[in-house]
PDB file of C-alpha atoms in Angstrom:
ATOM      1  CA  MET A   1      10.628  18.669 -28.712  1.00  0.00           C
ATOM      2  CA  ILE A   2      12.551  18.926 -25.426  1.00  0.00           C
ATOM      3  CA  ASP A   3      11.096  15.586 -24.350  1.00  0.00           C
ATOM      4  CA  ARG A   4      12.569  13.924 -27.445  1.00  0.00           C
ATOM      5  CA  VAL A   5      15.988  15.489 -26.885  1.00  0.00           C
ATOM      6  CA  LEU A   6      16.004  14.443 -23.233  1.00  0.00           C
ATOM      7  CA  HIS A   7      14.788  11.004 -24.206  1.00  0.00           C
ATOM      8  CA  LYS A   8      17.623  10.647 -26.737  1.00  0.00           C
ATOM      9  CA  GLY A   9      20.081  12.005 -24.181  1.00  0.00           C
ATOM     10  CA  VAL A  10      19.032   9.364 -21.685  1.00  0.00           C
ATOM     11  CA  TRP A  11      19.587   6.621 -24.252  1.00  0.00           C
ATOM     12  CA  ILE A  12      23.009   7.978 -25.181  1.00  0.00           C
ATOM     13  CA  ALA A  13      24.004   8.128 -21.513  1.00  0.00           C
ATOM     14  CA  LEU A  14      22.735   4.583 -20.954  1.00  0.00           C
ATOM     15  CA  VAL A  15      24.703   3.222 -23.920  1.00  0.00           C
ATOM     16  CA  LEU A  16      27.864   4.979 -22.717  1.00  0.00           C
ATOM     17  CA  CYS A  17      27.465   3.629 -19.193  1.00  0.00           C
ATOM     18  CA  ILE A  18      27.130   0.098 -20.500  1.00  0.00           C
ATOM     19  CA  SER A  19      29.887   0.201 -23.113  1.00  0.00           C
ATOM     20  CA  LEU A  20      32.571   2.211 -21.297  1.00  0.00           C
ATOM     21  CA  PRO A  21      33.301  -0.343 -18.551  1.00  0.00           C
ATOM     22  CA  ALA A  22      33.735  -3.065 -21.186  1.00  0.00           C
ATOM     23  CA  ALA A  23      36.034  -0.844 -23.231  1.00  0.00           C
ATOM     24  CA  ALA A  24      38.022   0.054 -20.111  1.00  0.00           C
ATOM     25  CA  GLN A  25      38.799  -3.648 -19.554  1.00  0.00           C
ATOM     26  CA  GLU A  26      40.265  -4.274 -23.016  1.00  0.00           C
ATOM     27  CA  GLY A  27      43.735  -5.759 -22.822  1.00  0.00           C
ATOM     28  CA  ARG A  28      43.542  -6.317 -19.086  1.00  0.00           C
ATOM     29  CA  ASP A  29      44.105  -9.705 -17.489  1.00  0.00           C
ATOM     30  CA  GLN A  30      42.780 -11.397 -14.389  1.00  0.00           C
ATOM     31  CA  VAL A  31      45.045 -13.620 -12.329  1.00  0.00           C
ATOM     32  CA  GLN A  32      43.816 -16.159  -9.822  1.00  0.00           C
ATOM     33  CA  ALA A  33      45.914 -18.463  -7.662  1.00  0.00           C
ATOM     34  CA  VAL A  34      45.923 -20.275  -4.348  1.00  0.00           C
ATOM     35  CA  VAL A  35      48.303 -18.814  -1.751  1.00  0.00           C
ATOM     36  CA  ASP A  36      49.882 -21.374   0.561  1.00  0.00           C
ATOM     37  CA  GLY A  37      51.076 -20.339   4.013  1.00  0.00           C
ATOM     38  CA  VAL A  38      48.584 -17.554   4.845  1.00  0.00           C
ATOM     39  CA  ARG A  39      48.150 -17.549   8.634  1.00  0.00           C
ATOM     40  CA  THR A  40      46.096 -14.462   9.491  1.00  0.00           C
ATOM     41  CA  PRO A  41      44.111 -11.693   7.774  1.00  0.00           C
ATOM     42  CA  GLN A  42      47.036  -9.344   8.502  1.00  0.00           C
ATOM     43  CA  HIS A  43      49.434 -11.776   6.826  1.00  0.00           C
ATOM     44  CA  ALA A  44      47.165 -11.839   3.747  1.00  0.00           C
ATOM     45  CA  HIS A  45      47.072  -8.030   3.751  1.00  0.00           C
ATOM     46  CA  GLN A  46      50.882  -7.841   3.888  1.00  0.00           C
ATOM     47  CA  ALA A  47      51.074 -10.115   0.835  1.00  0.00           C
ATOM     48  CA  ALA A  48      48.515  -8.007  -1.044  1.00  0.00           C
ATOM     49  CA  VAL A  49      50.479  -4.822  -0.300  1.00  0.00           C
ATOM     50  CA  LEU A  50      53.675  -6.370  -1.701  1.00  0.00           C
ATOM     51  CA  ILE A  51      51.913  -7.664  -4.806  1.00  0.00           C
ATOM     52  CA  ARG A  52      50.187  -4.338  -5.542  1.00  0.00           C
ATOM     53  CA  GLN A  53      53.632  -2.710  -5.795  1.00  0.00           C
ATOM     54  CA  LEU A  54      54.544  -4.766  -8.877  1.00  0.00           C
ATOM     55  CA  PRO A  55      54.381  -2.909 -12.223  1.00  0.00           C
ATOM     56  CA  GLY A  56      51.072  -3.224 -14.032  1.00  0.00           C
ATOM     57  CA  VAL A  57      49.048  -4.441 -11.039  1.00  0.00           C
ATOM     58  CA  GLU A  58      45.866  -2.370 -10.949  1.00  0.00           C
ATOM     59  CA  MET A  59      44.061  -4.289  -8.212  1.00  0.00           C
ATOM     60  CA  GLY A  60      45.189  -7.091  -5.948  1.00  0.00           C
ATOM     61  CA  ARG A  61      43.738  -8.988  -3.035  1.00  0.00           C
ATOM     62  CA  VAL A  62      44.749 -12.000  -0.971  1.00  0.00           C
ATOM     63  CA  ASP A  63      41.905 -13.548   0.991  1.00  0.00           C
ATOM     64  CA  HIS A  64      42.778 -15.265   4.268  1.00  0.00           C
ATOM     65  CA  ASN A  65      39.603 -17.387   4.445  1.00  0.00           C
ATOM     66  CA  THR A  66      39.720 -18.851   0.928  1.00  0.00           C
ATOM     67  CA  ARG A  67      43.508 -18.555   0.452  1.00  0.00           C
ATOM     68  CA  ASN A  68      42.767 -17.048  -2.966  1.00  0.00           C
ATOM     69  CA  LEU A  69      44.725 -14.376  -4.820  1.00  0.00           C
ATOM     70  CA  LEU A  70      42.889 -12.111  -7.278  1.00  0.00           C
ATOM     71  CA  LEU A  71      44.710  -9.595  -9.475  1.00  0.00           C
ATOM     72  CA  HIS A  72      43.709  -7.292 -12.287  1.00  0.00           C
ATOM     73  CA  LEU A  73      46.672  -6.493 -14.506  1.00  0.00           C
ATOM     74  CA  GLY A  74      46.932  -3.564 -16.889  1.00  0.00           C
ATOM     75  CA  PRO A  75      47.374  -4.035 -20.636  1.00  0.00           C
ATOM     76  CA  GLY A  76      50.681  -5.701 -21.423  1.00  0.00           C
ATOM     77  CA  SER A  77      51.626  -6.128 -17.767  1.00  0.00           C
ATOM     78  CA  PRO A  78      54.869  -8.107 -17.488  1.00  0.00           C
ATOM     79  CA  VAL A  79      53.952  -9.697 -14.135  1.00  0.00           C
ATOM     80  CA  THR A  80      54.595 -13.450 -14.076  1.00  0.00           C
ATOM     81  CA  GLN A  81      53.965 -16.222 -11.583  1.00  0.00           C
ATOM     82  CA  ALA A  82      57.678 -16.271 -10.753  1.00  0.00           C
ATOM     83  CA  GLN A  83      57.618 -12.534  -9.934  1.00  0.00           C
ATOM     84  CA  LEU A  84      54.570 -12.985  -7.718  1.00  0.00           C
ATOM     85  CA  ASP A  85      56.201 -15.917  -5.908  1.00  0.00           C
ATOM     86  CA  GLN A  86      59.369 -13.877  -5.420  1.00  0.00           C
ATOM     87  CA  ALA A  87      57.382 -10.907  -4.041  1.00  0.00           C
ATOM     88  CA  ILE A  88      55.624 -12.974  -1.357  1.00  0.00           C
ATOM     89  CA  ALA A  89      58.472 -15.398  -0.539  1.00  0.00           C
ATOM     90  CA  PRO A  90      59.848 -13.177   2.286  1.00  0.00           C
ATOM     91  CA  LEU A  91      56.505 -13.706   4.067  1.00  0.00           C
ATOM     92  CA  GLY A  92      56.845 -17.490   3.802  1.00  0.00           C
ATOM     93  CA  LEU A  93      54.114 -17.716   1.142  1.00  0.00           C
ATOM     94  CA  SER A  94      53.951 -19.423  -2.228  1.00  0.00           C
ATOM     95  CA  LEU A  95      51.500 -19.734  -5.121  1.00  0.00           C
ATOM     96  CA  ARG A  96      49.990 -22.703  -6.879  1.00  0.00           C
ATOM     97  CA  CYS A  97      47.120 -23.208  -9.329  1.00  0.00           C
ATOM     98  CA  TYR A  98      48.106 -19.987 -11.132  1.00  0.00           C
ATOM     99  CA  ARG A  99      45.627 -18.907 -13.822  1.00  0.00           C
ATOM    100  CA  ARG A 100      45.879 -15.824 -16.038  1.00  0.00           C
ATOM    101  CA  SER A 101      43.089 -14.984 -18.464  1.00  0.00           C
ATOM    102  CA  PRO A 102      41.641 -11.939 -20.221  1.00  0.00           C
ATOM    103  CA  LEU A 103      39.525  -9.924 -17.797  1.00  0.00           C
ATOM    104  CA  GLU A 104      36.794  -9.239 -20.337  1.00  0.00           C
ATOM    105  CA  GLY A 105      36.105 -12.943 -20.847  1.00  0.00           C
ATOM    106  CA  ALA A 106      36.611 -14.010 -17.257  1.00  0.00           C
ATOM    107  CA  GLY A 107      32.900 -14.581 -16.612  1.00  0.00           C
ATOM    108  CA  PRO A 108      31.583 -14.737 -13.073  1.00  0.00           C
ATOM    109  CA  PHE A 109      34.235 -14.883 -10.390  1.00  0.00           C
ATOM    110  CA  ARG A 110      34.678 -18.265  -8.751  1.00  0.00           C
ATOM    111  CA  HIS A 111      37.140 -19.028  -5.961  1.00  0.00           C
ATOM    112  CA  LEU A 112      39.744 -21.702  -6.526  1.00  0.00           C
ATOM    113  CA  ASP A 113      39.407 -24.598  -4.106  1.00  0.00           C
ATOM    114  CA  PRO A 114      42.754 -25.026  -2.293  1.00  0.00           C
ATOM    115  CA  ARG A 115      41.999 -28.719  -1.679  1.00  0.00           C
ATOM    116  CA  THR A 116      41.394 -29.743  -5.279  1.00  0.00           C
ATOM    117  CA  CYS A 117      43.106 -27.252  -7.595  1.00  0.00           C
ATOM    118  CA  GLY A 118      45.871 -28.696  -9.657  1.00  0.00           C
ATOM    119  CA  GLN A 119      44.381 -32.198  -9.550  1.00  0.00           C
ATOM    120  CA  ALA A 120      42.707 -33.908 -12.452  1.00  0.00           C
ATOM    121  CA  PRO A 121      39.064 -34.911 -11.772  1.00  0.00           C
ATOM    122  CA  ALA A 122      40.028 -38.614 -11.702  1.00  0.00           C
ATOM    123  CA  GLU A 123      42.589 -37.958  -8.919  1.00  0.00           C
ATOM    124  CA  ARG A 124      40.093 -36.244  -6.582  1.00  0.00           C
TER     125      ARG A 124
END
């Protein structure tokens, strides 16, 4: 009898572990963009600190090597590309290739290529 209860308890815990992260992402958005002007890892970190102070930003990172910005925004976050540009402008940085999509349907993460983003395939 105890084996069955434990067995059922394990299944319930497994289902909760799988479904809770998906439920926690409902209404959240992912933002990706290319950041122009990043000179050093410290410069990228400064930009990330400024961006993470905006309302609704739950997670934010600027990568020096790929020049990519990744943000997770809370449900209904009012953050726009213009606000992000304004936040990082004092550091001499700007954004292009801005993409905002639902986090739950984002699929596997892929970096944006700073050399080809914003160009149609025929232009490359």
